[in-house]
Amino acid sequence: DAMVIQNPRYQVTQFGKPVTLSCSQTLNHNVMYWYQQKSSQAPKLLFHYYDKDFNNEADTPDNFQSRRPNTSFCFLDIRSPGLGDAAMYLCATSEPFGGSLEQYFGPGTRLTVT
Amino acid sequence: QKEVEQNSGPLSVPEGAIASLNCTYSDRGSQSFFWYRQYSGKSPELIMFIYSNGDKEDGRFTAQLNKASQYVSLLIRDSQPSDSATYLCAAAGTYKYIFGTGTRLKVLA
């Protein structure tokens, strides 16, 4: 089945220790998104890729970086995680051409910072 | 600032009743509107999308859109305890989404 996969599902890292979260998709969608979601809050868009074009949200901290080496994979790098970065990180994809723009979410990675 | 507003709830309804969830949006450029269901600790799953004024029905779910009033709603008929979750409303322009904070629905058995 076509899907969005995130690894790991749970990640524990130490304060200040770099961490990388990964996302892959078999949908062949052009657009990939990274969201941060904290408890009882809306998903907050960090950045998205339209194909290879990277689009950073204005309020996304410099501590967060992303890479998309090919259509299928996208990575979220947190260079120096702080306690406030503990959250669920959601990867999503969409296909803006010929579709209804719906986003398909992966299962998320729960990040804990100790 | 572009916003999507939802009542955070909780909205409590008895089993078998109709649950009505509402959402307003500020960006008139929004073209498509989505309802996602999110269980605690899980990722959002798409329930319905709508982009034309009026009603759209899918099983027990009906989405309603009124672009003049910038209002979207979701009706859940014959509510079941398994429908208890947070429902996120989202508005999309081109391919960027604005999410609301969600309404927590409790269906009481």
PDB file of N, CA, C and O in Angstrom, chain A residues 36-39 82-89 110-113:
ATOM      1  N   GLN A  36       5.368  20.340  13.528  1.00  0.00           N
ATOM      2  CA  GLN A  36       5.580  20.075  14.943  1.00  0.00           C
ATOM      3  C   GLN A  36       4.230  20.212  15.631  1.00  0.00           C
ATOM      4  O   GLN A  36       3.511  21.195  15.399  1.00  0.00           O
ATOM      5  N   GLN A  37       3.886  19.229  16.444  1.00  0.00           N
ATOM      6  CA  GLN A  37       2.633  19.318  17.178  1.00  0.00           C
ATOM      7  C   GLN A  37       2.865  19.037  18.654  1.00  0.00           C
ATOM      8  O   GLN A  37       3.338  17.967  19.023  1.00  0.00           O
ATOM      9  N   LYS A  38       2.504  20.009  19.485  1.00  0.00           N
ATOM     10  CA  LYS A  38       2.562  19.834  20.927  1.00  0.00           C
ATOM     11  C   LYS A  38       1.159  19.553  21.428  1.00  0.00           C
ATOM     12  O   LYS A  38       0.169  19.791  20.735  1.00  0.00           O
ATOM     13  N   SER A  39       1.088  19.047  22.647  1.00  0.00           N
ATOM     14  CA  SER A  39      -0.177  18.591  23.201  1.00  0.00           C
ATOM     15  C   SER A  39      -1.242  19.678  23.138  1.00  0.00           C
ATOM     16  O   SER A  39      -1.000  20.823  23.516  1.00  0.00           O
ATOM     17  N   GLY A  82      16.337  21.488  22.458  1.00  0.00           N
ATOM     18  CA  GLY A  82      16.059  21.991  23.789  1.00  0.00           C
ATOM     19  C   GLY A  82      14.828  21.301  24.337  1.00  0.00           C
ATOM     20  O   GLY A  82      14.121  20.582  23.631  1.00  0.00           O
ATOM     21  N   LEU A  83      14.572  21.533  25.627  1.00  0.00           N
ATOM     22  CA  LEU A  83      13.422  20.884  26.265  1.00  0.00           C
ATOM     23  C   LEU A  83      12.117  21.289  25.574  1.00  0.00           C
ATOM     24  O   LEU A  83      11.168  20.508  25.503  1.00  0.00           O
ATOM     25  N   GLY A  84      12.091  22.507  25.035  1.00  0.00           N
ATOM     26  CA  GLY A  84      10.894  22.991  24.348  1.00  0.00           C
ATOM     27  C   GLY A  84      10.651  22.361  22.998  1.00  0.00           C
ATOM     28  O   GLY A  84       9.606  22.577  22.388  1.00  0.00           O
ATOM     29  N   ASP A  85      11.595  21.563  22.528  1.00  0.00           N
ATOM     30  CA  ASP A  85      11.438  20.892  21.237  1.00  0.00           C
ATOM     31  C   ASP A  85      10.786  19.522  21.372  1.00  0.00           C
ATOM     32  O   ASP A  85      10.539  18.854  20.352  1.00  0.00           O
ATOM     33  N   ALA A  86      10.531  19.111  22.595  1.00  0.00           N
ATOM     34  CA  ALA A  86       9.823  17.853  22.801  1.00  0.00           C
ATOM     35  C   ALA A  86       8.412  17.983  22.237  1.00  0.00           C
ATOM     36  O   ALA A  86       7.673  18.905  22.599  1.00  0.00           O
ATOM     37  N   ALA A  87       8.076  17.103  21.325  1.00  0.00           N
ATOM     38  CA  ALA A  87       6.797  17.222  20.616  1.00  0.00           C
ATOM     39  C   ALA A  87       6.620  15.999  19.733  1.00  0.00           C
ATOM     40  O   ALA A  87       7.498  15.146  19.636  1.00  0.00           O
ATOM     41  N   MET A  88       5.465  15.948  19.067  1.00  0.00           N
ATOM     42  CA  MET A  88       5.256  14.983  17.990  1.00  0.00           C
ATOM     43  C   MET A  88       5.647  15.684  16.699  1.00  0.00           C
ATOM     44  O   MET A  88       5.224  16.816  16.459  1.00  0.00           O
ATOM     45  N   TYR A  89       6.454  15.018  15.879  1.00  0.00           N
ATOM     46  CA  TYR A  89       6.846  15.567  14.586  1.00  0.00           C
ATOM     47  C   TYR A  89       6.162  14.750  13.494  1.00  0.00           C
ATOM     48  O   TYR A  89       6.310  13.533  13.414  1.00  0.00           O
ATOM     49  N   ARG A 110       7.484  10.712  18.036  1.00  0.00           N
ATOM     50  CA  ARG A 110       7.386  11.378  19.337  1.00  0.00           C
ATOM     51  C   ARG A 110       8.788  11.607  19.847  1.00  0.00           C
ATOM     52  O   ARG A 110       9.526  10.654  20.085  1.00  0.00           O
ATOM     53  N   LEU A 111       9.179  12.874  19.984  1.00  0.00           N
ATOM     54  CA  LEU A 111      10.521  13.224  20.443  1.00  0.00           C
ATOM     55  C   LEU A 111      10.483  13.626  21.911  1.00  0.00           C
ATOM     56  O   LEU A 111       9.693  14.500  22.298  1.00  0.00           O
ATOM     57  N   THR A 112      11.333  12.983  22.683  1.00  0.00           N
ATOM     58  CA  THR A 112      11.526  13.329  24.093  1.00  0.00           C
ATOM     59  C   THR A 112      12.936  13.871  24.262  1.00  0.00           C
ATOM     60  O   THR A 112      13.892  13.280  23.734  1.00  0.00           O
ATOM     61  N   VAL A 113      13.066  14.978  24.964  1.00  0.00           N
ATOM     62  CA  VAL A 113      14.382  15.575  25.224  1.00  0.00           C
ATOM     63  C   VAL A 113      14.646  15.528  26.728  1.00  0.00           C
ATOM     64  O   VAL A 113      13.835  16.035  27.518  1.00  0.00           O
TER      65      VAL A 113
END
